[in-house]
Amino acid sequence: MPESLSFPAGFLWGTATSAYQIEGAVREDGRTPSIWDTFSHTPGRTAGGDTGDVAVEHYHRYRDDVELMADLGLNAYRFSVSWSRVQPTGRGPAVQRGLDFYRRLVDELLGRGIQPAVTLYHWDLPQELEDAGGWPARETAYRFAEYAGIVGEALGDRVSSWITLNEPWCSAFLGYGSGVHAPGRTDPAAALHAAHHLNLAHGLGTQALRAALPARAGVAVSLNSAVVRAVSDAPQDHDARRRIDNLANGVFHGPMLHGAYPEDLFADTARITDWSCVQDGDLAAIHQPLDALGLNYYTPALVSAAPDGTATRRADGHGASEHSPWPGSDDVAFHQTPGDRTEMGWTIDPTGLHELIMRYAREVPGLPMYITENGAAYDDKPDPDGRVHDPERIAYLHGHLGAVRRAIADGADVRGYYLWSLLDNFEWSYGYGKRFGAVYVDYETQARTPKSSAHWYATVAAAGALPAESVVG
């Protein structure tokens, strides 16, 4: 392999999932409803009324799924823990039956030479905590810290890679701003307060993990930091880019990585909230030393000032809603970026991933990075022989892995890549209509069939290098 196409020795080749999207078994072994159970069972919230009640039955088929990963030669797996499976009310002692599932899963992974990476929160807040106020309520951050300590104590002897939160932007702004995610609330002030309390939960949760875990364990967070570009060089378009960048990125990486919110974020949102939710000591609690940063990337954003200063229809890729997930930015216009698109309508642009990695290489030099999510949805179907060919996904992965490799060559410390997703699964408000998996799932029979992209990815992982562009597809 040409040197320029090789990845560093020890690079992790993984895949990722989340609990509510794959586990099913929502009423088994003491699990109680999360906000996604409630949301998906509310008429009109998900495509076709789909729910995660059964999902892809990973709770009962996890051994088969680990075997799939092993057969593909993957050496890392990122999964999330269902909070309401291990601490059903979000308070008090754990249910050991719930923790035992994750103990068995981790043991199975380790037995097949696959490194587990545990995400503590991937959007499935226990419903009882939402009933008590949810993420806009400060108390939820303290409940998260307690939960983090419980899971850390249970799995810390065998798991060395930990992630506090996955994509807190979605939890705050899609859950409480636009309402397209659970719990489906549409209150811009609540969304901003939720963002702060998710930050606080990350900091307090990191402290709880440090207290529970061996010194060798690493703690990270996974951010879906946006690559925000302006339509033109006009000052008003650059200001629109700045405002959206603060809401997409600075609101989280500011306090987490630098110990402060952007001051202009407060000014931009002053008519929505006075930010009194930020109390003395919060920023110090949030700004905890991290061992790595997880980055999730799918597509860039393109913005401008609205031509007439009035609200415009959004093309931000975050679902249809009359309510915006961008508090205080109704006069910012979002534009469809040019280029080919996935089934999600998201433009395919690997340059955005390179740009994102290099941004953090400059902002937090010395902090290792992992690509904790990257992938694409396509309309995959088996052929008459039962095989699933997805050359579009192979091309997508080749382009984005090439962007990662270029970033490494440019000096970025990227140590692993987690393909989203291992399996076709419940894709949140889109139900089962969008397939991100490297492995095709027949939802009627639950049969698993690795797609051609899975075999291609296995070849890349085995070689530790990308093939020549000419063989893609």
Short mmCIF file of C-alpha atoms in Angstrom, two decimals:
data_model
loop_
_atom_site.label_atom_id
_atom_site.label_comp_id
_atom_site.label_asym_id
_atom_site.label_seq_id
_atom_site.Cartn_x
_atom_site.Cartn_y
_atom_site.Cartn_z
CA MET A 1 0.00 0.00 0.00
CA PRO A 2 1.27 3.51 -0.72
CA GLU A 3 2.47 5.16 2.46
CA SER A 4 -0.03 8.01 2.02
CA LEU A 5 -2.96 5.59 2.26
CA SER A 6 -1.82 3.80 5.42
CA PHE A 7 -3.14 4.55 8.88
CA PRO A 8 -0.99 4.58 12.03
CA ALA A 9 -0.29 1.35 13.85
CA GLY A 10 -2.82 0.78 16.61
CA PHE A 11 -5.57 2.73 14.85
CA LEU A 12 -8.98 1.53 16.04
CA TRP A 13 -11.40 0.25 13.42
CA GLY A 14 -14.81 0.16 14.99
CA THR A 15 -18.51 0.59 14.60
CA ALA A 16 -21.16 2.19 16.77
CA THR A 17 -24.77 1.83 17.90
CA SER A 18 -27.09 3.22 20.57
CA ALA A 19 -29.30 1.42 23.06
CA TYR A 20 -32.79 2.56 22.09
CA GLN A 21 -32.09 2.08 18.40
CA ILE A 22 -31.11 -1.58 18.64
CA GLU A 23 -31.89 -3.26 21.98
CA GLY A 24 -35.66 -3.74 22.04
CA ALA A 25 -36.80 -5.61 25.17
CA VAL A 26 -38.15 -2.33 26.49
CA ARG A 27 -40.20 -3.92 29.28
CA GLU A 28 -37.80 -6.66 30.33
CA ASP A 29 -35.64 -7.07 33.45
CA GLY A 30 -36.88 -3.96 35.20
CA ARG A 31 -36.45 -1.41 32.41
CA THR A 32 -38.92 1.49 32.54
CA PRO A 33 -39.85 4.00 29.82
CA SER A 34 -37.43 6.60 28.54
CA ILE A 35 -38.43 9.79 26.77
CA TRP A 36 -38.00 7.97 23.47
CA ASP A 37 -40.50 5.29 24.49
CA THR A 38 -43.01 8.01 25.27
CA PHE A 39 -42.22 10.07 22.18
CA SER A 40 -42.33 7.17 19.72
CA HIS A 41 -45.68 6.01 21.13
CA THR A 42 -47.19 9.47 20.66
CA PRO A 43 -49.16 9.57 17.39
CA GLY A 44 -47.54 11.61 14.67
CA ARG A 45 -44.09 11.77 16.23
CA THR A 46 -42.33 9.07 14.18
CA ALA A 47 -42.65 7.90 10.58
CA GLY A 48 -45.27 5.18 10.35
CA GLY A 49 -45.73 5.24 14.12
CA ASP A 50 -42.56 3.16 14.44
CA THR A 51 -41.12 2.54 17.91
CA GLY A 52 -38.05 0.93 19.43
CA ASP A 53 -40.10 -1.68 21.29
CA VAL A 54 -38.49 -4.51 19.31
CA ALA A 55 -35.86 -2.63 17.30
CA VAL A 56 -33.38 -5.28 16.12
CA GLU A 57 -33.55 -7.43 19.28
CA HIS A 58 -29.92 -6.80 20.19
CA TYR A 59 -30.79 -7.42 23.84
CA HIS A 60 -31.31 -11.08 22.95
CA ARG A 61 -29.06 -11.33 19.86
CA TYR A 62 -25.97 -9.53 21.17
CA ARG A 63 -23.77 -12.64 20.93
CA ASP A 64 -24.60 -12.98 17.23
CA ASP A 65 -23.91 -9.27 16.71
CA VAL A 66 -20.54 -9.50 18.44
CA GLU A 67 -19.72 -12.50 16.27
CA LEU A 68 -20.54 -10.39 13.21
CA MET A 69 -18.06 -7.75 14.35
CA ALA A 70 -15.42 -10.39 15.00
CA ASP A 71 -15.98 -11.96 11.58
CA LEU A 72 -15.43 -8.54 10.03
CA GLY A 73 -12.17 -8.13 11.93
CA LEU A 74 -13.23 -5.01 13.81
CA ASN A 75 -11.30 -4.21 16.97
CA ALA A 76 -13.55 -1.62 18.64
CA TYR A 77 -17.26 -1.18 19.36
CA ARG A 78 -18.98 1.88 20.75
CA PHE A 79 -22.37 1.26 22.36
CA SER A 80 -24.58 3.16 24.77
CA VAL A 81 -26.12 2.13 28.05
CA SER A 82 -29.86 2.54 28.55
CA TRP A 83 -30.17 4.70 31.66
CA SER A 84 -33.68 3.42 32.45
CA ARG A 85 -32.49 -0.17 32.11
CA VAL A 86 -29.93 0.17 34.89
CA GLN A 87 -31.52 2.89 37.02
CA PRO A 88 -35.21 2.80 36.10
CA THR A 89 -36.43 5.99 37.74
CA GLY A 90 -33.20 7.89 37.17
CA ARG A 91 -32.69 7.78 40.94
CA GLY A 92 -31.59 5.34 43.56
CA PRO A 93 -29.92 1.94 43.34
CA ALA A 94 -29.26 0.10 40.12
CA VAL A 95 -31.18 -2.90 38.84
CA GLN A 96 -28.53 -5.59 38.62
CA ARG A 97 -30.35 -7.46 35.84
CA GLY A 98 -29.91 -4.42 33.66
CA LEU A 99 -26.24 -4.04 34.50
CA ASP A 100 -25.73 -7.76 33.97
CA PHE A 101 -26.70 -7.38 30.31
CA TYR A 102 -23.89 -4.88 29.79
CA ARG A 103 -21.48 -7.04 31.77
CA ARG A 104 -22.28 -9.96 29.47
CA LEU A 105 -21.95 -7.77 26.38
CA VAL A 106 -18.58 -6.42 27.47
CA ASP A 107 -17.29 -9.90 28.33
CA GLU A 108 -18.39 -11.15 24.91
CA LEU A 109 -16.58 -8.26 23.21
CA LEU A 110 -13.38 -8.74 25.18
CA GLY A 111 -13.48 -12.46 24.48
CA ARG A 112 -13.44 -11.71 20.75
CA GLY A 113 -10.64 -9.14 20.99
CA ILE A 114 -12.94 -6.14 20.53
CA GLN A 115 -12.36 -3.03 22.65
CA PRO A 116 -15.61 -1.69 24.17
CA ALA A 117 -16.28 2.03 24.35
CA VAL A 118 -19.23 2.90 26.60
CA THR A 119 -21.42 5.93 25.94
CA LEU A 120 -23.42 6.77 29.04
CA TYR A 121 -26.08 8.95 27.42
CA HIS A 122 -27.42 8.66 23.87
CA TRP A 123 -30.68 10.62 24.22
CA ASP A 124 -32.82 8.20 26.27
CA LEU A 125 -33.54 10.10 29.49
CA PRO A 126 -35.71 8.15 31.97
CA GLN A 127 -39.25 9.46 31.60
CA GLU A 128 -39.57 10.12 35.33
CA LEU A 129 -36.71 12.61 35.14
CA GLU A 130 -38.39 14.35 32.21
CA ASP A 131 -41.60 14.51 34.24
CA ALA A 132 -39.58 16.26 36.95
CA GLY A 133 -38.29 18.87 34.48
CA GLY A 134 -35.89 17.06 32.17
CA TRP A 135 -32.66 18.63 30.97
CA PRO A 136 -33.89 22.20 31.46
CA ALA A 137 -33.92 21.36 35.20
CA ARG A 138 -30.60 21.56 37.03
CA GLU A 139 -31.33 18.48 39.13
CA THR A 140 -31.04 16.24 36.07
CA ALA A 141 -27.31 16.95 35.89
CA TYR A 142 -26.85 15.64 39.43
CA ARG A 143 -28.91 12.57 38.65
CA PHE A 144 -26.67 11.91 35.65
CA ALA A 145 -23.56 12.07 37.81
CA GLU A 146 -25.05 9.46 40.15
CA TYR A 147 -25.88 7.24 37.17
CA ALA A 148 -22.36 7.68 35.74
CA GLY A 149 -20.87 6.50 39.01
CA ILE A 150 -23.12 3.44 39.06
CA VAL A 151 -22.13 2.32 35.56
CA GLY A 152 -18.50 3.18 36.15
CA GLU A 153 -18.44 1.00 39.28
CA ALA A 154 -20.12 -1.88 37.43
CA LEU A 155 -18.00 -1.92 34.28
CA GLY A 156 -14.83 -0.07 35.21
CA ASP A 157 -12.88 -3.25 35.82
CA ARG A 158 -13.21 -4.24 32.16
CA VAL A 159 -13.93 -1.07 30.14
CA SER A 160 -11.19 1.52 29.59
CA SER A 161 -12.92 3.88 27.11
CA TRP A 162 -15.81 6.05 28.33
CA ILE A 163 -17.95 8.75 26.71
CA THR A 164 -20.23 10.89 28.86
CA LEU A 165 -22.68 12.31 26.31
CA ASN A 166 -23.42 11.73 22.66
CA GLU A 167 -24.36 14.80 20.64
CA PRO A 168 -25.72 17.00 23.42
CA TRP A 169 -26.72 19.49 20.72
CA CYS A 170 -29.43 17.10 19.56
CA SER A 171 -30.61 16.45 23.11
CA ALA A 172 -30.97 20.17 23.83
CA PHE A 173 -32.00 21.79 20.59
CA LEU A 174 -33.92 19.04 18.77
CA GLY A 175 -35.50 17.79 21.99
CA TYR A 176 -36.48 21.12 23.54
CA GLY A 177 -36.22 23.61 20.67
CA SER A 178 -37.65 22.25 17.42
CA GLY A 179 -39.34 19.28 19.10
CA VAL A 180 -38.43 16.76 16.39
CA HIS A 181 -36.68 14.58 18.99
CA ALA A 182 -37.86 13.40 22.38
CA PRO A 183 -39.29 14.83 24.55
CA GLY A 184 -40.74 16.98 21.77
CA ARG A 185 -40.84 20.33 23.56
CA THR A 186 -40.61 23.63 21.67
CA ASP A 187 -39.30 26.26 24.07
CA PRO A 188 -36.13 28.13 23.04
CA ALA A 189 -35.27 29.15 26.61
CA ALA A 190 -35.67 25.56 27.77
CA ALA A 191 -33.36 24.46 24.96
CA LEU A 192 -30.61 26.84 26.11
CA HIS A 193 -31.05 25.82 29.75
CA ALA A 194 -30.92 22.17 28.66
CA ALA A 195 -27.63 22.85 26.88
CA HIS A 196 -26.12 24.26 30.06
CA HIS A 197 -27.32 21.40 32.21
CA LEU A 198 -26.02 18.85 29.70
CA ASN A 199 -22.66 20.60 29.99
CA LEU A 200 -22.90 20.43 33.75
CA ALA A 201 -23.88 16.75 33.55
CA HIS A 202 -20.80 16.09 31.45
CA GLY A 203 -18.55 17.76 34.00
CA LEU A 204 -20.13 16.14 37.06
CA GLY A 205 -20.32 12.81 35.25
CA THR A 206 -16.64 13.01 34.37
CA GLN A 207 -15.82 13.60 38.03
CA ALA A 208 -17.99 10.63 39.04
CA LEU A 209 -16.28 8.40 36.49
CA ARG A 210 -12.83 9.48 37.65
CA ALA A 211 -13.80 8.50 41.19
CA ALA A 212 -15.10 5.10 40.10
CA LEU A 213 -12.65 4.06 37.39
CA PRO A 214 -9.07 2.83 37.48
CA ALA A 215 -6.48 5.43 36.56
CA ARG A 216 -5.88 3.78 33.19
CA ALA A 217 -9.42 4.49 31.97
CA GLY A 218 -10.03 7.34 29.54
CA VAL A 219 -12.99 9.74 29.52
CA ALA A 220 -14.26 11.60 26.47
CA VAL A 221 -17.36 13.28 25.08
CA SER A 222 -18.82 12.91 21.56
CA LEU A 223 -19.87 16.19 19.93
CA ASN A 224 -21.62 16.60 16.60
CA SER A 225 -19.75 19.82 16.04
CA ALA A 226 -20.97 21.45 12.85
CA VAL A 227 -18.87 22.70 9.96
CA VAL A 228 -20.67 25.99 9.33
CA ARG A 229 -19.89 27.90 6.15
CA ALA A 230 -21.12 31.28 4.92
CA VAL A 231 -22.74 31.63 1.50
CA SER A 232 -20.64 34.70 0.70
CA ASP A 233 -17.98 37.00 2.07
CA ALA A 234 -20.58 39.63 2.90
CA PRO A 235 -20.29 40.79 6.53
CA GLN A 236 -23.90 39.89 7.30
CA ASP A 237 -23.36 36.32 6.05
CA HIS A 238 -20.22 35.94 8.13
CA ASP A 239 -22.16 37.16 11.14
CA ALA A 240 -24.85 34.55 10.43
CA ARG A 241 -22.11 31.91 10.31
CA ARG A 242 -20.69 33.14 13.63
CA ARG A 243 -24.08 32.97 15.35
CA ILE A 244 -24.83 29.44 14.15
CA ASP A 245 -21.30 28.31 14.96
CA ASN A 246 -21.81 29.47 18.54
CA LEU A 247 -25.12 27.61 18.83
CA ALA A 248 -23.82 24.46 17.16
CA ASN A 249 -20.34 24.36 18.63
CA GLY A 250 -19.31 27.08 21.07
CA VAL A 251 -22.20 26.43 23.44
CA PHE A 252 -20.63 23.02 24.18
CA HIS A 253 -16.95 23.08 23.35
CA GLY A 254 -16.54 26.52 24.92
CA PRO A 255 -17.23 25.41 28.50
CA MET A 256 -16.11 21.80 28.05
CA LEU A 257 -12.76 22.49 26.39
CA HIS A 258 -12.01 26.10 27.31
CA GLY A 259 -13.93 26.77 30.52
CA ALA A 260 -16.11 29.59 29.17
CA TYR A 261 -19.12 30.26 26.99
CA PRO A 262 -18.63 32.59 24.02
CA GLU A 263 -19.62 36.04 25.25
CA ASP A 264 -21.41 36.84 22.00
CA LEU A 265 -23.60 33.76 22.51
CA PHE A 266 -25.05 35.48 25.58
CA ALA A 267 -25.60 38.67 23.60
CA ASP A 268 -27.21 36.83 20.69
CA THR A 269 -29.70 35.07 22.96
CA ALA A 270 -30.30 37.80 25.56
CA ARG A 271 -33.92 38.28 24.52
CA ILE A 272 -34.57 34.57 25.18
CA THR A 273 -32.80 34.02 28.50
CA ASP A 274 -30.58 35.86 30.94
CA TRP A 275 -28.54 32.65 31.44
CA SER A 276 -29.13 32.76 35.19
CA CYS A 277 -29.02 28.96 35.01
CA VAL A 278 -25.21 29.35 34.96
CA GLN A 279 -24.28 29.41 38.63
CA ASP A 280 -21.01 30.12 40.39
CA GLY A 281 -18.65 27.18 40.04
CA ASP A 282 -20.46 25.65 37.08
CA LEU A 283 -17.80 26.45 34.50
CA ALA A 284 -15.06 24.97 36.66
CA ALA A 285 -17.16 21.84 37.13
CA ILE A 286 -17.79 21.54 33.39
CA HIS A 287 -14.20 22.17 32.34
CA GLN A 288 -12.78 18.78 33.30
CA PRO A 289 -9.57 17.37 31.79
CA LEU A 290 -10.40 14.91 29.04
CA ASP A 291 -8.43 12.01 27.61
CA ALA A 292 -9.92 12.29 24.13
CA LEU A 293 -12.54 14.09 22.06
CA GLY A 294 -15.11 12.24 19.99
CA LEU A 295 -16.29 13.90 16.78
CA ASN A 296 -19.43 12.92 14.87
CA TYR A 297 -19.68 14.19 11.31
CA TYR A 298 -22.16 13.74 8.46
CA THR A 299 -22.52 16.92 6.40
CA PRO A 300 -21.67 20.65 6.53
CA ALA A 301 -24.07 23.56 7.00
CA LEU A 302 -24.34 26.55 4.67
CA VAL A 303 -25.87 29.79 6.00
CA SER A 304 -26.52 33.41 5.21
CA ALA A 305 -28.43 36.31 6.63
CA ALA A 306 -32.05 36.10 5.52
CA PRO A 307 -32.44 38.39 2.49
CA ASP A 308 -35.10 40.57 4.07
CA GLY A 309 -34.23 39.98 7.71
CA THR A 310 -37.28 37.80 8.25
CA ALA A 311 -37.66 34.14 9.10
CA THR A 312 -37.06 31.69 6.27
CA ARG A 313 -37.68 28.01 5.76
CA ARG A 314 -34.73 26.04 7.07
CA ALA A 315 -32.65 23.59 5.03
CA ASP A 316 -30.52 22.56 7.99
CA GLY A 317 -31.09 18.80 7.70
CA HIS A 318 -32.60 18.47 11.16
CA GLY A 319 -36.19 17.53 10.38
CA ALA A 320 -39.35 19.42 9.61
CA SER A 321 -40.78 21.63 12.34
CA GLU A 322 -42.44 25.00 12.61
CA HIS A 323 -40.09 25.63 15.52
CA SER A 324 -36.39 26.32 15.09
CA PRO A 325 -33.57 24.49 16.87
CA TRP A 326 -31.51 27.68 16.61
CA PRO A 327 -32.65 30.04 19.40
CA GLY A 328 -32.38 33.68 18.52
CA SER A 329 -31.49 32.98 14.88
CA ASP A 330 -34.80 33.11 13.04
CA ASP A 331 -33.27 35.62 10.62
CA VAL A 332 -30.53 33.20 9.54
CA ALA A 333 -31.18 31.30 6.30
CA PHE A 334 -29.94 27.72 5.83
CA HIS A 335 -29.14 26.58 2.31
CA GLN A 336 -28.82 23.14 0.74
CA THR A 337 -25.15 22.58 0.08
CA PRO A 338 -24.34 21.47 -3.48
CA GLY A 339 -23.39 17.91 -4.37
CA ASP A 340 -24.65 14.36 -4.17
CA ARG A 341 -26.85 13.46 -1.22
CA THR A 342 -27.61 10.49 0.95
CA GLU A 343 -31.14 9.21 1.67
CA MET A 344 -31.24 11.68 4.57
CA GLY A 345 -30.92 14.53 2.09
CA TRP A 346 -27.48 15.32 3.49
CA THR A 347 -24.80 16.48 1.08
CA ILE A 348 -21.73 14.26 0.84
CA ASP A 349 -18.68 16.40 1.56
CA PRO A 350 -15.59 14.73 3.04
CA THR A 351 -13.75 18.07 3.08
CA GLY A 352 -15.96 19.04 6.00
CA LEU A 353 -14.62 16.16 8.08
CA HIS A 354 -11.03 17.20 7.38
CA GLU A 355 -11.91 20.81 8.26
CA LEU A 356 -13.57 19.73 11.51
CA ILE A 357 -10.64 17.60 12.63
CA MET A 358 -8.12 20.32 11.88
CA ARG A 359 -10.19 22.89 13.78
CA TYR A 360 -9.90 20.87 16.96
CA ALA A 361 -6.28 20.02 16.31
CA ARG A 362 -5.65 23.76 16.50
CA GLU A 363 -8.06 24.54 19.36
CA VAL A 364 -6.99 21.75 21.72
CA PRO A 365 -3.53 20.63 20.58
CA GLY A 366 -2.41 17.44 22.24
CA LEU A 367 -5.93 16.09 22.80
CA PRO A 368 -6.39 12.80 20.93
CA MET A 369 -9.47 12.51 18.72
CA TYR A 370 -11.70 9.69 17.57
CA ILE A 371 -14.31 9.84 14.83
CA THR A 372 -17.09 8.36 16.94
CA GLU A 373 -19.75 8.53 14.20
CA ASN A 374 -19.62 8.82 10.43
CA GLY A 375 -21.75 7.06 7.85
CA ALA A 376 -24.59 7.30 5.38
CA ALA A 377 -28.15 6.11 4.82
CA TYR A 378 -29.08 4.57 1.49
CA ASP A 379 -32.09 2.69 0.16
CA ASP A 380 -30.47 -0.72 0.52
CA LYS A 381 -32.26 -3.82 -0.76
CA PRO A 382 -31.19 -7.46 -1.16
CA ASP A 383 -30.69 -8.74 -4.70
CA PRO A 384 -32.37 -11.99 -5.86
CA ASP A 385 -29.48 -13.96 -4.31
CA GLY A 386 -29.98 -12.24 -0.95
CA ARG A 387 -26.82 -10.14 -1.18
CA VAL A 388 -26.86 -6.41 -0.44
CA HIS A 389 -24.67 -4.28 -2.68
CA ASP A 390 -24.14 -0.68 -1.61
CA PRO A 391 -21.38 0.86 -3.73
CA GLU A 392 -22.59 4.37 -2.79
CA ARG A 393 -21.76 3.70 0.85
CA ILE A 394 -18.34 2.32 -0.10
CA ALA A 395 -17.61 5.51 -2.01
CA TYR A 396 -18.86 7.58 0.95
CA LEU A 397 -16.61 5.72 3.39
CA HIS A 398 -13.62 5.87 1.07
CA GLY A 399 -13.96 9.64 0.79
CA HIS A 400 -14.39 10.24 4.50
CA LEU A 401 -11.65 7.83 5.59
CA GLY A 402 -9.44 9.60 3.08
CA ALA A 403 -10.27 12.87 4.84
CA VAL A 404 -9.28 11.34 8.18
CA ARG A 405 -6.02 10.10 6.71
CA ARG A 406 -5.25 13.54 5.27
CA ALA A 407 -5.89 15.13 8.66
CA ILE A 408 -3.46 12.68 10.28
CA ALA A 409 -0.88 13.54 7.63
CA ASP A 410 -1.49 17.21 8.46
CA GLY A 411 -0.62 16.58 12.10
CA ALA A 412 -3.94 15.72 13.75
CA ASP A 413 -3.87 13.02 16.43
CA VAL A 414 -6.79 10.85 15.29
CA ARG A 415 -6.66 7.38 16.83
CA GLY A 416 -9.78 5.61 15.62
CA TYR A 417 -12.89 5.57 13.44
CA TYR A 418 -16.32 4.22 14.39
CA LEU A 419 -18.58 3.58 11.43
CA TRP A 420 -22.21 4.49 12.00
CA SER A 421 -23.78 2.06 12.20
CA LEU A 422 -23.19 -1.62 12.74
CA LEU A 423 -26.83 -2.50 11.99
CA ASP A 424 -29.81 -1.05 10.24
CA ASN A 425 -32.00 0.11 13.11
CA PHE A 426 -34.64 2.48 14.46
CA GLU A 427 -33.60 5.85 13.08
CA TRP A 428 -35.36 8.05 15.64
CA SER A 429 -38.22 10.12 14.17
CA TYR A 430 -37.57 8.55 10.75
CA GLY A 431 -38.55 5.13 12.13
CA TYR A 432 -37.20 2.19 10.15
CA GLY A 433 -37.22 4.01 6.81
CA LYS A 434 -33.55 5.05 6.82
CA ARG A 435 -30.83 2.40 6.73
CA PHE A 436 -27.38 3.41 8.03
CA GLY A 437 -26.11 -0.09 8.78
CA ALA A 438 -23.09 -1.89 7.40
CA VAL A 439 -25.21 -4.96 8.14
CA TYR A 440 -28.66 -5.25 6.55
CA VAL A 441 -31.47 -6.27 8.90
CA ASP A 442 -34.68 -7.88 7.68
CA TYR A 443 -37.05 -6.36 10.23
CA GLU A 444 -39.58 -9.18 9.81
CA THR A 445 -37.16 -12.04 10.51
CA GLN A 446 -34.30 -10.11 12.21
CA ALA A 447 -31.88 -11.88 9.86
CA ARG A 448 -28.57 -10.06 9.49
CA THR A 449 -26.71 -9.80 6.16
CA PRO A 450 -23.41 -7.92 5.91
CA LYS A 451 -23.57 -5.49 2.99
CA SER A 452 -20.74 -5.15 0.50
CA SER A 453 -19.64 -2.04 2.42
CA ALA A 454 -19.15 -4.19 5.52
CA HIS A 455 -16.81 -6.50 3.64
CA TRP A 456 -15.01 -3.51 2.12
CA TYR A 457 -14.58 -1.94 5.56
CA ALA A 458 -13.28 -5.26 6.91
CA THR A 459 -10.64 -5.28 4.17
CA VAL A 460 -9.58 -1.73 5.03
CA ALA A 461 -9.39 -2.59 8.73
CA ALA A 462 -7.30 -5.71 8.05
CA ALA A 463 -4.87 -3.78 5.85
CA GLY A 464 -4.84 -0.65 7.99
CA ALA A 465 -4.94 1.29 4.74
CA LEU A 466 -7.30 2.52 2.05
CA PRO A 467 -7.40 0.79 -1.33
CA ALA A 468 -6.78 2.74 -4.48
CA GLU A 469 -9.69 4.89 -5.58
CA SER A 470 -10.09 2.85 -8.75
CA VAL A 471 -11.33 -0.21 -6.88
CA VAL A 472 -14.08 1.56 -4.97
CA GLY A 473 -17.51 0.00 -5.59
#
